[in-house]
Every structure is written in C-alpha cells, then in structure tokens.
Amino acid sequence: MSILVNKDTKVIVQGFTGSEGTFHAEQCMAYGTDIVGGVTPGKGGQEHLGKPVFNTVKEAVEATGATVSMVFVPPAFVADAVMEAAEAGIELAVIITEGAPVKDMQMAKAHAVKNGMMTIGPNCPGIITAEECKIGIMPGNIFKKGNVGLISKSGTLTYEASNQVVKEGLGITTAVGIGGDPIIGLSYKQLLPMFEADPETEAIVMIGEIGGDLEIQAAKFIKENIKKPVVAFIAGQTAPKGKRMGHAGAIVSGSAGTAKEKMDALEAAGVKVVVSPADIGKAVKEVLS
Amino acid sequence: MNIHEYQAKQIFAEYGVPTPRGIVANTPDEAVKAAEELGGNLWVVKAQIHAGGRGLGGGVKIAKSIDEVRELASQIIGMTLVTHQTGPEGKLVQKVYIEEGVDIKDEFYLGVVLDRAKEMPVIMASTEGGMEIEKVAEETPEKIVKVAVDPAIGFQGFHGRELVFGLGIEDKTEQKNLIDFAKKLFSVYMDKDAELIEINPLVKTGNGEFIALDAKMGFDDSALYRHPEIEQMRDISEEDPDEREASQYGLSYVALDGEIGCMVNGAGLAMGTMDTINYMGGTPANFLDVGGKATAETVAKGFEIILKNPNVKSIFVNIFGGIVRCDRIANGILEATKMVDVKVPVIVRLDGTNAEEAAEILKNANIENVIPASDLADGARKAVAAAKGEL
C-alpha cells in the first residue's frame, strides 16, 4: 500500500516535449511510472518518448484515462495549465515548476479545489511511492520500499531523510514533496490522515521550515487525529528574521513563523522533534522500536 | 523586490489613492526647489531608504521655512540612518522626499498582505496608527481589523463595511472615504502583484479625508517579468551587493554573522546545515543554496562570495547528489578549488547517487585543505572543529 499514487497510476505530462519535461518523463518511465502520454499545445498527434502527444488535457484524459498530471509548464503559464487539468477531470496535479507568481497560484488552487482536483506543489520535487511510481524530479534510487511515510517542504531534505531512513535498515512507503511556496496544494493536514489510514505506513516523518503556519496547523491535527508516531524537523532555526531563505515562503514575518514556535507546537502534540536533520534516521528507528 | 516611499506614492497616485503632494530630491538645492514648487509654509523632509522606523532614527523632519528645508536636507542626504530594520550598520541616505504638510486629526494603520492560511489577500487595519503593527498584534490584537478578500469576487461592499465598522468609524462621509481608499488600494495590490502594502500612518484630516502619509510596497519577485514598470523602480544601492551578485549566477545567498561558510544544494538542506552547525557549537557565516546543478562554475562562484566575508574560518560544502551524480560534483569542486584560491579548510560531504566514487575522487586528489566527510553530522562536526583550529 501507499498513498495517492502506485504502480497502476496513469500519468500524463504537461509540458511533455520541453527539455525538462522530456528528461524527467524519461527518468520516471525508467523508474516504472506508467506515463501514458503528454500535452504540448500545437504538437497534438505526434509521438514523444514512444507516447502520444495531445493538444489539450481533455483529449489526453479521454484517450488515455490518465488521473494524474505532472506539470513542467514554464512559470508564466503554469496556472493556466493547472486550471485546464482541473476542468479536464484530472484527480491530482503534481506541479514541479519553480517561480510561479503567487497571485496565479492562488487562483489556480482555488479553481482546482472547486473542481475537486488535488494539487502538489508548485516548486516541489513531486511524489514517489517507493519502487512503484515516481512523479517528479527526485533521484528514485534513494527511495527503498519500507514503512515510513514522508512529507516535506524541501527537496534535498526529502532525499537526506529518505537516505538516512534507508541506512537504518528501514524504507519509505510514499514520500511527498509539498514545496516551499507561500501557496501550496496538499499539505501536512491533508496528507497526515492518508498516511494514518495506510496500513503499510508505521511512522511518519514531516519536514517543515520557517514561514507560514502549516506546521502549527499540523501540530493541532496530529494531537487530535494521528496515532502513528511522527518525527519532525523544522529548518531555519538559525535563519534571521525578515530574510527570505531560498524558498519564496521561507521567511519569518515579525515574530510569526519561527522554527522555535513550530518545534514547540509539534513537541506539545507528542511529535518527536529533532534539532538537526542529521538525526532524522535515528529518531525514526527509535519511534519504531 | 521593494521600492521607495516616493515610488509607492507615484503608483498610488495612478490609482487615485490620496497622498500628500511631494517631490523627490537628490541634493539640498533640489529640496529647496521642491519646497518652493509645493508652496505653503510647512514641509516634511523624509529620508528615502528601504527600511521602516525612519522617523525614530532621525530621518523624517519638519521644516517651517525654506532655509530649514535646505538645512534639514543637507543633514539627511548623506547621513547613515540606523533604524530597527537597517541593522546596526545603517543605510546611506541618497534621496529625500519633500512633502507638503497635512492637517492630521487622527492616525490609522492600513495594509494589504497575503494571508497564507486563508490563501487570499487580507486587508489589515488598526486605529493605532504610527505604531508597529507587529507590536499592536502582540499587545492589543483586538485593535486589528482583518478583512480577507477573495480575488475571485474582488472588493465588495461588505468588505468595506467590515473595515469601517471594525475601526469604529461612524461618520458617513468618513466611512465612504475610507471604503473608497481601501478599494483602490486593493486594486493596486492585485494589479501590481504586490506582496505587501503598508501605510503607517494613514491619516484622517480635519475634513474627514484619508491620506497615505507613508507608503511601503514590496512585490512578488516571480511576477516581475510582467511588470517592467516596477522593475524600472529597482534601486540597486538598496540591495546587498553580495546577494545580488549571487542571484545573477542563480545562487541564493544571505549573509549571517558567524564563522563557518556554507555551500549547500537546496534551500531546506541549506537551512538544515546551518542549524546543524549551530547545534554542534559553531556559527554559520551564511546561507547559500547553489541550486540543483552544482557545477564547477557555480561552486567556484560560491567560494568567491563566501570568501568575501573575512570572518569565514572554514567552509562546509554539503551536497546531496540526486539526478546530478556525486562523482561529477566532486570533480566540479576540485576544479573550483583551482579557480579560486581557498585558504581556509573546506569540508566536503557528498551523499546520494555515486557517493562512494565521489569520496574516492576527493581522497585521490589529495588537496591539503579539502577534507572529506562521511555524512551531514560528520561534516558539520569537522567544519566546527576546523573553524576553531582544532582539526
């Protein structure tokens, strides 16, 4: 078992024939992801990587039965692509694109919610169910099958955490990179109950960072709803106030959104909080023994 | 990206958001000319820097004569203004804004910002004009009125009513004026892809008009491509030169005041690396995200920028190689050490795809100050020890 995606998930790629789309679609296919086609307006009817190209998402969905879209469309057009996917009946859009305007994502997400489509990202590594289905840009070989679910705002910290978990002799069910933008799709609060319900997942790692209050909302949710052990790390304990740390959303505004505030809230919710990401693997081993 | 007060007020004027009349000046002579053009018998001389708290720092002064305008402008232009937002080193004032005096009856705060929890813009207002909004939020949160506006429907009548009744404004004309003001300001926020608008204070005049006495605006960097008119307002002298240089090479850099230079791929891991250094008893000298590729050129540029800081005693290169394999990154790092003369110890931790080959490459290169580390903890420990001269 796993959450959201598995070996049977049919995936299309929006921005299929671009250089990023091509490179990563190929990597995903090599990992075993069932990519059934892609969308590049104006190139409909062609074949790319041995799969059909469509002009619109609607055509792609009708022809292939795809339920998930991996989005590599450039930032200026990403909102358009996401809203198109939502109306075409896609169930989950995984938005890899970095640098989408906040206003555009606000509108796109609202439209996705209205049409019952889930989104992951933008500006994220994507989602991977270990040894079954990779929809994103993460190095697949790091994710070995196991019993730990992973939710993270950061790409490289996702890899770091998975690597440590694997080194402890454990593995991953599904890992979700939710992205570090101010407005993102699925977040801890929506993903935690999915892992709670997944019989294979026995522990959950959540990696957060400064800025916003999603981790605080998660802490409240965990306290009331999550029985499985949770390990958390919050990046940016040493980040100065008012400075944006790489991710568009990673900024402490005034006294809100600090690492300390989030770590305290999670600890109070019974989460095992580590101070350094170097201790994630060990902590997971500990909560599972 | 942020802009100056006078620039924000230019944008406000285009949208009919009331501001006092004013003219920007680069020299005392220009300031005098500006005051004469504005007329009247009272002017405000305001330092133009991208930081709040200018008044308390001595950067905003009232002049009651043309001579006084000249005197104050001479004092303020060229001064290093220190406020709670500039840091102790302060900021050099290069421009002043000369504004007409305003008949102030009451002071408010009005701002528009993204509410990340609600995922829509929120108009924030308070009767505590002139005070820092964060302080008001902490001490008297009941005095802040928050009205979230869904961009799908735009600013409606009920938003305006929530705002004026929330602030306790009873006079019909005043209500109408403020609602009109807020509605226009919301249009500015949406049209210009602003990240933040802050008016503190927003003043009510003797005849019930609302005027933006101050103005602060910041923009969503990701949307600047569609706002050349905003990009034109960029004042490079207000930006950190090292951060700017880094961004031109696709690196994300923030200077800190510690001793250990950090070079990391990915923003989360970069923050996590700083946190680990701190946890191990060291102090990070910077945040530096070299991005996904980490080639010889970007690493060399990273070294250059890190080494501009004389406090750096060791450098921790922490790269998790995924799609880009570690052996290639190891070669890139070795090449970079040839391009830049790095005298301090460089601790290199490469993990991920082909990590073992990478370790072999670093070992065989046998460069005296390049020290391999096996994992994040080991690397941080060695970097801290090296900074203390204990490695």
XYZ file of C-alpha atoms in Angstrom:
680
model
C 0.000 0.000 0.000
C 0.945 3.624 -0.275
C -0.847 6.934 -0.611
C -2.134 8.773 -3.688
C -0.057 7.004 -6.371
C 1.101 3.468 -7.122
C 2.228 1.238 -9.992
C -1.224 1.356 -11.601
C -1.474 5.163 -11.671
C -1.818 6.548 -15.198
C 0.138 9.747 -15.614
C 0.306 12.417 -18.301
C 2.952 15.124 -18.539
C 2.019 18.753 -19.223
C 4.969 20.404 -20.928
C 5.872 16.927 -22.220
C 8.149 17.868 -25.124
C 10.169 20.615 -23.377
C 13.689 19.790 -22.205
C 12.798 19.429 -18.504
C 9.600 17.555 -19.278
C 11.393 15.175 -21.610
C 14.333 14.475 -19.296
C 12.235 13.824 -16.213
C 9.460 11.943 -18.014
C 12.151 9.566 -19.264
C 13.564 9.148 -15.741
C 10.079 8.496 -14.352
C 9.367 5.889 -17.034
C 12.681 4.175 -16.249
C 11.594 4.037 -12.607
C 8.408 2.266 -13.622
C 5.868 5.077 -13.705
C 3.065 4.434 -16.169
C 3.317 7.582 -18.268
C 0.576 7.245 -20.842
C 1.150 10.414 -22.821
C 1.611 14.135 -22.616
C 0.282 17.523 -23.583
C 2.038 20.163 -25.649
C -0.340 22.553 -27.396
C 0.318 22.538 -31.136
C 2.082 19.194 -31.130
C -1.007 17.010 -30.854
C -0.862 13.844 -32.943
C 2.907 13.479 -32.620
C 4.669 10.817 -30.621
C 7.241 11.589 -27.933
C 9.247 9.014 -25.925
C 7.021 6.433 -27.580
C 3.860 8.003 -26.128
C 1.116 10.084 -27.747
C 1.167 13.875 -27.542
C -2.122 15.784 -27.235
C -3.070 19.414 -27.754
C -5.293 19.604 -24.692
C -5.550 17.853 -21.351
C -9.155 16.965 -22.114
C -8.115 14.973 -25.193
C -5.318 13.299 -23.252
C -7.652 12.241 -20.457
C -10.280 10.937 -22.859
C -7.756 8.937 -24.858
C -5.630 7.554 -22.031
C -7.728 7.528 -18.872
C -4.955 9.378 -17.013
C -5.809 10.525 -13.484
C -2.587 12.318 -12.582
C -0.718 15.093 -14.378
C 2.910 16.005 -13.860
C 3.306 19.692 -14.711
C 6.539 21.095 -16.180
C 4.986 24.132 -17.858
C 7.034 27.394 -17.520
C 6.048 29.693 -14.593
C 4.146 32.241 -16.678
C 1.763 29.552 -17.975
C 1.561 27.170 -15.037
C -1.699 28.462 -13.573
C -3.378 28.086 -16.954
C -2.111 24.500 -17.222
C -3.300 23.588 -13.730
C -6.768 25.035 -14.278
C -7.003 23.188 -17.587
C -6.138 19.933 -15.828
C -8.762 20.618 -13.155
C -11.526 21.055 -15.711
C -10.386 18.044 -17.724
C -11.058 15.723 -14.814
C -7.503 15.118 -13.604
C -7.599 13.998 -9.950
C -4.109 15.102 -8.906
C -1.739 17.627 -10.484
C 1.883 17.459 -9.393
C 3.364 20.891 -10.121
C 7.144 20.833 -10.378
C 7.549 24.324 -11.892
C 9.513 26.834 -9.813
C 8.861 30.578 -9.815
C 5.106 30.734 -10.399
C 3.594 34.113 -9.390
C 1.738 33.860 -6.079
C -1.387 35.524 -7.480
C -1.557 32.930 -10.270
C -1.225 30.011 -7.875
C -3.872 31.475 -5.596
C -6.307 31.490 -8.498
C -5.217 28.106 -9.834
C -5.510 26.418 -6.471
C -8.937 27.886 -5.795
C -10.061 26.594 -9.186
C -8.561 23.160 -8.539
C -10.396 22.912 -5.203
C -13.648 23.983 -6.854
C -13.260 21.202 -9.442
C -12.261 18.574 -6.899
C -8.687 18.252 -8.099
C -5.841 17.824 -5.611
C -2.541 19.590 -6.254
C 1.003 19.065 -5.009
C 3.488 21.928 -5.228
C 4.418 24.138 -7.032
C 8.188 24.334 -6.691
C 8.481 20.816 -5.339
C 10.279 17.543 -6.145
C 6.965 15.694 -6.590
C 5.672 12.448 -5.136
C 7.130 8.961 -5.108
C 5.798 5.612 -3.959
C 8.969 3.633 -3.435
C 9.794 1.108 -6.146
C 6.420 1.667 -7.857
C 5.749 5.151 -9.137
C 7.791 8.320 -9.299
C 6.084 11.536 -10.394
C 8.701 14.230 -10.100
C 12.379 15.016 -10.199
C 13.746 13.134 -7.195
C 16.525 10.570 -7.558
C 14.482 7.370 -7.429
C 17.266 5.074 -6.270
C 17.335 6.692 -2.813
C 13.779 5.600 -2.025
C 13.699 1.956 -0.949
C 10.422 0.309 -0.019
C 9.556 0.300 3.650
C 7.131 1.516 6.290
C 7.848 5.225 6.701
C 5.739 7.983 5.136
C 7.452 11.268 4.362
C 6.069 14.806 3.913
C 8.495 17.648 3.225
C 8.630 21.255 2.064
C 12.220 20.772 0.928
C 13.514 18.623 -1.924
C 17.038 17.867 -0.773
C 15.903 17.343 2.826
C 13.464 14.729 1.493
C 16.402 12.908 -0.110
C 18.505 13.360 3.026
C 15.739 11.969 5.242
C 14.979 9.019 2.977
C 18.666 8.191 2.698
C 19.008 8.154 6.486
C 15.878 6.043 6.907
C 17.230 3.526 4.395
C 20.644 3.488 6.107
C 18.843 2.491 9.322
C 17.578 -0.575 7.501
C 14.083 0.879 7.024
C 12.349 2.300 3.967
C 9.675 4.538 2.537
C 6.048 3.930 1.607
C 5.357 7.228 -0.128
C 7.294 10.487 0.021
C 5.577 13.769 -0.859
C 7.473 16.984 -1.534
C 4.860 19.659 -0.890
C 7.028 22.656 -1.863
C 8.097 25.819 -0.097
C 5.981 28.473 -1.829
C 3.544 30.729 0.064
C 0.586 28.942 -1.534
C 0.829 25.200 -1.994
C -1.518 22.317 -2.676
C -1.758 19.318 -0.383
C -0.116 19.990 2.941
C 0.586 18.137 6.174
C -3.017 18.374 7.319
C -4.361 16.603 4.238
C -1.508 14.093 3.907
C -1.206 13.010 7.538
C -4.619 11.280 7.618
C -3.772 9.473 4.369
C -0.661 8.032 5.983
C -2.625 7.287 9.160
C -5.053 5.251 7.046
C -2.367 3.477 5.025
C -1.803 0.051 6.599
C 1.798 -0.150 5.440
C 2.927 3.154 6.888
C 4.011 2.734 10.505
C 5.745 6.044 11.135
C 5.610 9.487 9.526
C 8.412 11.989 9.001
C 7.411 15.599 8.470
C 9.933 18.211 7.434
C 8.949 21.837 7.660
C 10.635 25.186 7.645
C 10.220 28.788 8.755
C 7.340 30.865 7.363
C 3.575 30.465 7.392
C 1.705 28.296 9.880
C 1.133 24.954 8.125
C 3.298 23.161 10.686
C 1.282 24.688 13.535
C -1.948 23.507 11.908
C -0.301 20.097 11.518
C 0.596 20.002 15.208
C -3.033 20.616 16.202
C -4.183 17.975 13.768
C -1.669 15.393 14.979
C -2.650 15.907 18.584
C -6.267 15.077 17.847
C -6.098 12.604 14.983
C -2.793 10.851 14.460
C -1.918 7.719 16.405
C 1.151 6.687 14.434
C 4.483 8.049 15.643
C 5.648 11.256 13.917
C 9.210 12.564 13.663
C 9.672 16.203 12.670
C 12.438 18.560 11.694
C 11.924 22.290 11.119
C 14.612 24.002 9.041
C 15.700 27.559 9.733
C 16.291 27.735 13.478
C 19.307 29.923 12.715
C 17.627 31.986 9.975
C 17.440 35.752 10.573
C 14.037 37.468 10.714
C 12.645 39.154 7.637
C 15.052 37.419 5.245
C 13.840 35.046 2.586
C 15.813 31.809 2.754
C 15.766 30.479 -0.807
C 12.150 29.291 -0.874
C 9.602 32.017 -1.600
C 7.650 31.088 1.533
C 10.614 30.623 3.892
C 10.525 33.922 5.717
C 9.875 34.875 9.321
C 7.492 37.859 9.302
C 7.650 39.741 12.557
C 7.556 37.143 15.281
C 5.374 34.699 13.322
C 6.517 31.579 11.549
C 9.707 30.922 13.520
C 11.233 27.466 13.763
C 11.021 27.536 17.535
C 7.298 28.258 17.579
C 6.698 25.318 15.226
C 9.021 22.945 17.091
C 7.321 23.768 20.398
C 3.860 23.194 18.937
C 4.868 19.851 17.444
C 6.579 18.728 20.625
C 3.461 19.616 22.607
C 1.485 17.447 20.181
C 3.650 14.456 21.056
C 5.835 14.579 17.954
C 9.488 13.595 18.230
C 11.240 16.768 17.106
C 14.905 16.632 16.112
C 17.133 19.723 16.220
C 19.391 18.612 13.381
C 18.306 16.875 10.181
C 21.272 14.547 10.753
C 19.201 12.831 13.472
C 16.068 12.040 11.434
C 17.042 8.448 10.634
C 17.954 7.596 14.199
C 14.759 9.167 15.531
C 12.615 7.130 13.129
C 14.367 3.946 14.213
C 13.727 4.921 17.820
C 9.994 5.625 17.475
C 9.526 2.340 15.630
C 11.283 0.169 18.214
C 11.634 43.487 -4.501
C 10.969 46.645 -2.515
C 10.621 50.244 -3.642
C 10.920 53.647 -2.006
C 8.100 55.572 -0.379
C 8.041 58.189 -3.146
C 7.786 55.463 -5.797
C 4.938 53.714 -3.983
C 3.134 57.042 -3.803
C 3.569 57.501 -7.559
C 1.777 54.178 -8.035
C -0.915 55.188 -5.534
C -1.476 58.433 -7.453
C -2.116 56.484 -10.671
C -4.938 54.661 -8.909
C -6.372 57.720 -7.209
C -5.260 56.667 -3.730
C -4.855 60.031 -1.951
C -1.332 61.020 -0.905
C 0.138 64.399 0.090
C 1.786 66.254 -2.770
C 5.524 65.687 -2.822
C 8.686 65.866 -4.908
C 11.832 63.732 -4.629
C 15.214 65.492 -4.303
C 18.812 64.289 -4.632
C 20.500 67.458 -3.340
C 19.679 70.289 -0.879
C 19.224 72.616 -3.865
C 16.689 70.294 -5.385
C 14.987 70.053 -1.995
C 14.627 73.839 -1.832
C 13.270 73.932 -5.371
C 10.805 71.197 -4.480
C 9.589 73.077 -1.402
C 9.137 76.271 -3.392
C 7.185 74.415 -6.040
C 4.930 72.795 -3.450
C 4.351 76.138 -1.729
C 2.807 76.583 1.706
C 4.670 77.214 4.953
C 5.342 73.719 6.285
C 7.173 70.839 4.662
C 8.269 67.360 5.690
C 11.769 66.229 4.708
C 11.858 62.427 4.520
C 14.875 60.185 4.017
C 14.260 57.632 1.242
C 15.630 54.241 2.259
C 14.000 50.803 2.116
C 13.589 50.430 5.866
C 10.939 51.284 8.391
C 11.468 53.299 11.558
C 12.919 56.275 9.683
C 11.225 58.831 11.919
C 12.676 57.451 15.138
C 16.112 57.242 13.528
C 16.063 60.974 12.698
C 15.302 60.564 9.005
C 11.968 62.419 8.954
C 11.909 66.091 9.984
C 9.503 69.010 9.739
C 10.668 72.311 8.211
C 8.862 75.593 8.829
C 10.863 77.681 6.395
C 12.711 77.269 3.099
C 16.005 77.773 4.952
C 15.093 74.986 7.279
C 14.282 72.737 4.289
C 17.814 73.364 2.976
C 19.363 72.762 6.396
C 17.458 69.519 7.027
C 18.010 68.194 3.505
C 21.761 68.842 3.906
C 21.723 66.959 7.186
C 19.703 63.988 5.944
C 21.223 63.458 2.476
C 24.472 61.617 3.041
C 23.669 60.552 6.596
C 23.831 56.912 7.616
C 20.428 56.193 9.018
C 20.144 53.487 11.643
C 16.685 52.085 12.358
C 15.441 48.832 13.871
C 15.176 47.477 10.329
C 18.563 48.531 8.907
C 20.767 46.657 11.350
C 23.487 48.405 13.345
C 25.473 49.374 10.235
C 22.597 51.555 8.987
C 21.879 52.709 5.464
C 23.250 55.655 3.490
C 20.529 58.175 2.560
C 20.851 59.347 -1.043
C 17.470 60.934 -1.631
C 14.886 62.870 0.327
C 11.206 63.283 -0.376
C 9.832 66.760 0.229
C 6.161 66.703 1.087
C 3.529 69.294 1.883
C 2.264 69.413 5.457
C -1.030 67.678 6.232
C -3.708 68.608 8.739
C -3.704 65.452 10.861
C -6.718 64.703 13.013
C -6.259 61.003 13.542
C -3.785 58.272 12.609
C -4.528 54.730 11.444
C -2.678 51.762 10.044
C -3.747 50.140 6.766
C -2.027 47.301 4.963
C -2.637 44.561 2.418
C -0.752 41.285 2.640
C -1.221 37.653 1.668
C -2.919 35.597 4.368
C -1.172 32.293 3.823
C -3.610 30.336 5.959
C -6.679 31.673 4.107
C -4.804 31.709 0.791
C -6.104 35.125 -0.152
C -5.101 38.759 0.380
C -6.124 40.295 3.674
C -6.644 43.983 4.420
C -5.322 44.782 7.878
C -6.287 47.959 9.653
C -5.859 49.416 13.088
C -6.679 52.597 14.962
C -3.137 52.512 16.348
C -1.514 54.496 13.525
C 2.185 55.128 13.813
C 2.774 52.066 15.943
C 4.465 48.985 14.595
C 1.688 46.608 13.562
C 3.543 43.610 14.998
C 3.624 45.299 18.362
C -0.105 46.040 18.167
C -0.728 42.409 17.151
C 1.160 41.220 20.209
C -0.135 43.640 22.811
C -3.655 44.537 21.680
C -4.700 42.114 18.940
C -8.344 43.217 19.357
C -7.379 46.552 17.816
C -6.552 44.962 14.473
C -9.313 44.536 11.908
C -8.650 41.854 9.291
C -10.744 41.619 6.160
C -9.825 38.827 3.767
C -10.814 39.485 0.162
C -11.281 36.624 -2.272
C -9.818 37.862 -5.569
C -12.457 35.814 -7.413
C -15.120 38.278 -6.225
C -12.949 41.332 -5.619
C -13.511 44.091 -3.073
C -17.244 44.183 -2.310
C -19.390 46.479 -0.227
C -19.419 44.150 2.754
C -15.610 44.158 2.880
C -15.750 47.926 3.198
C -18.433 47.752 5.900
C -16.443 45.214 7.903
C -13.500 47.557 7.706
C -15.130 50.842 8.769
C -17.397 49.367 11.445
C -14.462 47.319 12.720
C -12.463 50.509 13.163
C -15.394 52.274 14.829
C -15.731 54.973 12.165
C -19.225 56.432 12.465
C -19.294 59.493 10.262
C -20.946 58.693 6.899
C -18.513 60.778 4.810
C -15.528 59.315 6.597
C -16.894 55.808 6.047
C -17.321 56.457 2.355
C -13.848 57.988 2.040
C -12.103 55.101 3.767
C -14.014 52.421 1.841
C -13.094 54.180 -1.399
C -9.466 54.376 -0.262
C -9.291 50.686 0.666
C -10.957 49.576 -2.544
C -8.433 51.468 -4.666
C -5.555 50.184 -2.578
C -6.754 46.626 -3.096
C -6.695 47.223 -6.861
C -3.093 48.403 -6.583
C -2.216 45.235 -4.662
C -3.783 42.914 -7.214
C -2.793 44.732 -10.422
C 0.831 45.151 -9.451
C 1.381 41.657 -7.989
C 2.332 43.258 -4.703
C 3.483 41.093 -1.846
C 2.892 43.755 0.755
C 1.465 47.252 1.020
C 1.766 49.089 4.286
C 0.509 52.571 5.086
C 1.582 53.655 8.509
C 0.266 56.105 9.300
C -2.840 56.515 7.238
C -4.149 59.873 8.381
C -7.581 61.347 8.678
C -7.610 65.078 8.017
C -9.741 67.737 9.637
C -12.333 67.425 6.873
C -12.621 63.657 7.069
C -10.384 62.688 4.172
C -7.985 59.758 4.360
C -4.446 60.259 3.058
C -1.464 57.891 2.840
C 1.147 59.759 4.847
C 3.647 56.928 4.463
C 3.800 54.081 1.959
C 5.742 50.871 1.786
C 5.471 48.368 -1.056
C 7.082 45.036 -1.811
C 6.474 42.874 -4.889
C 6.370 39.197 -5.770
C 9.716 38.600 -7.499
C 8.189 35.777 -9.534
C 5.743 38.204 -11.151
C 8.202 40.980 -12.014
C 8.550 39.640 -15.542
C 5.119 41.098 -16.316
C 5.787 44.433 -14.582
C 8.606 46.235 -16.374
C 7.293 49.467 -14.837
C 8.060 48.105 -11.354
C 11.387 46.549 -12.357
C 12.396 50.049 -13.508
C 11.968 51.293 -9.947
C 14.623 48.915 -8.616
C 17.264 50.753 -6.584
C 20.361 48.571 -6.685
C 22.068 50.613 -3.973
C 19.406 49.365 -1.537
C 20.260 45.720 -2.179
C 23.040 43.709 -0.608
C 25.774 43.589 -3.303
C 26.776 40.014 -2.458
C 23.179 38.758 -2.511
C 22.687 40.484 -5.825
C 25.868 39.062 -7.358
C 24.897 35.590 -6.164
C 21.425 35.841 -7.688
C 22.944 36.727 -11.068
C 24.606 33.318 -11.033
C 21.463 31.506 -9.921
C 22.687 31.209 -6.336
C 20.634 32.195 -3.340
C 22.801 33.869 -0.669
C 22.121 35.501 2.684
C 24.995 36.800 4.850
C 24.991 35.913 8.554
C 27.413 36.847 11.291
C 29.121 33.515 12.064
C 32.416 31.875 11.075
C 31.554 28.820 9.003
C 30.809 29.337 5.331
C 28.113 27.014 3.985
C 27.555 25.851 0.424
C 24.584 23.546 0.030
C 22.155 22.388 -2.674
C 18.539 23.101 -1.870
C 17.103 25.752 0.442
C 15.807 23.315 3.076
C 19.068 21.400 3.357
C 20.948 24.727 3.388
C 18.925 25.878 6.413
C 19.266 22.422 7.956
C 23.036 22.640 7.533
C 23.150 25.999 9.314
C 21.022 24.544 12.093
C 23.316 21.526 12.427
C 26.419 23.727 12.619
C 24.725 25.729 15.346
C 23.729 22.516 17.150
C 27.361 21.352 17.072
C 28.545 24.560 18.714
C 29.582 26.533 15.632
C 28.148 29.604 13.925
C 27.088 29.739 10.258
C 28.528 32.644 8.213
C 25.900 32.453 5.516
C 23.013 30.723 3.808
C 23.955 29.638 0.294
C 21.848 27.464 -1.981
C 23.787 26.528 -5.121
C 20.687 25.034 -6.735
C 20.202 21.729 -8.437
C 23.189 21.623 -10.731
C 26.229 22.464 -8.553
C 28.721 22.696 -11.435
C 32.396 23.775 -11.170
C 31.393 27.320 -12.155
C 28.612 27.718 -9.595
C 30.745 26.177 -6.843
C 33.672 28.483 -7.737
C 31.330 31.485 -7.622
C 30.037 30.241 -4.280
C 33.574 30.082 -2.886
C 34.254 33.599 -4.141
C 31.165 35.044 -2.489
C 31.669 33.154 0.779
C 35.332 34.241 0.988
C 34.455 37.929 0.645
C 33.456 37.623 4.273
C 36.669 37.968 6.316
C 35.121 36.161 9.310
C 34.958 32.831 7.473
C 37.326 30.318 9.099
C 36.147 27.140 7.392
C 33.745 26.165 4.626
C 31.291 23.287 4.704
C 30.222 22.073 1.269
C 27.193 19.881 1.805
C 25.715 18.460 -1.360
C 23.123 15.747 -1.714
C 23.588 14.452 -5.227
C 20.465 13.130 -6.848
C 19.950 13.340 -10.563
C 23.347 15.077 -10.769
C 25.737 12.374 -9.628
C 28.195 12.947 -6.790
C 31.267 11.942 -8.813
C 30.569 14.766 -11.227
C 30.039 17.191 -8.370
C 33.318 16.054 -6.741
C 35.190 16.843 -9.940
C 33.425 20.207 -10.082
C 34.512 21.038 -6.549
C 38.116 20.110 -7.306
C 38.051 22.279 -10.401
C 36.548 25.129 -8.390
C 39.374 24.969 -5.846
C 41.760 25.560 -8.762
C 39.728 28.522 -9.995
C 39.501 30.222 -6.606
C 42.333 30.375 -4.085
C 40.681 28.922 -0.995
C 42.974 29.211 2.028
C 40.587 28.031 4.749
C 39.786 24.329 5.320
C 36.981 23.069 3.055
C 34.961 20.171 4.430
C 33.160 18.322 1.672
C 30.255 15.990 2.246
C 28.790 14.392 -0.832
C 25.986 11.919 -0.402
C 23.450 10.327 -2.688
C 23.985 8.834 -6.129
C 27.595 7.607 -6.630
C 28.742 8.922 -3.241
C 31.470 6.299 -2.930
C 33.073 7.165 -6.242
C 32.983 10.807 -5.181
C 34.750 10.071 -1.907
C 37.433 8.200 -3.848
C 37.942 11.154 -6.218
C 38.346 13.585 -3.320
C 40.731 11.255 -1.488
C 42.903 10.677 -4.540
C 43.078 14.389 -5.339
C 44.883 14.760 -2.038
C 44.445 18.512 -1.690
C 45.634 19.586 1.724
C 42.717 21.767 2.788
C 39.943 19.689 1.191
C 38.669 17.317 3.876
C 36.025 14.701 3.010
C 33.178 13.964 5.425
C 31.015 10.861 5.533
C 27.646 12.376 6.400
C 25.913 15.579 7.477
C 26.774 15.221 11.174
C 30.399 14.298 10.457
C 30.751 17.233 8.063
C 29.252 19.751 10.476
C 31.440 18.460 13.305
C 34.594 18.761 11.196
C 33.640 22.233 9.948
C 33.105 23.432 13.535
C 36.417 21.905 14.661
C 38.251 23.415 11.687
C 36.847 26.874 12.443
C 38.226 26.560 15.958
C 41.596 25.431 14.611
C 41.108 22.025 16.181
C 41.109 19.858 13.082
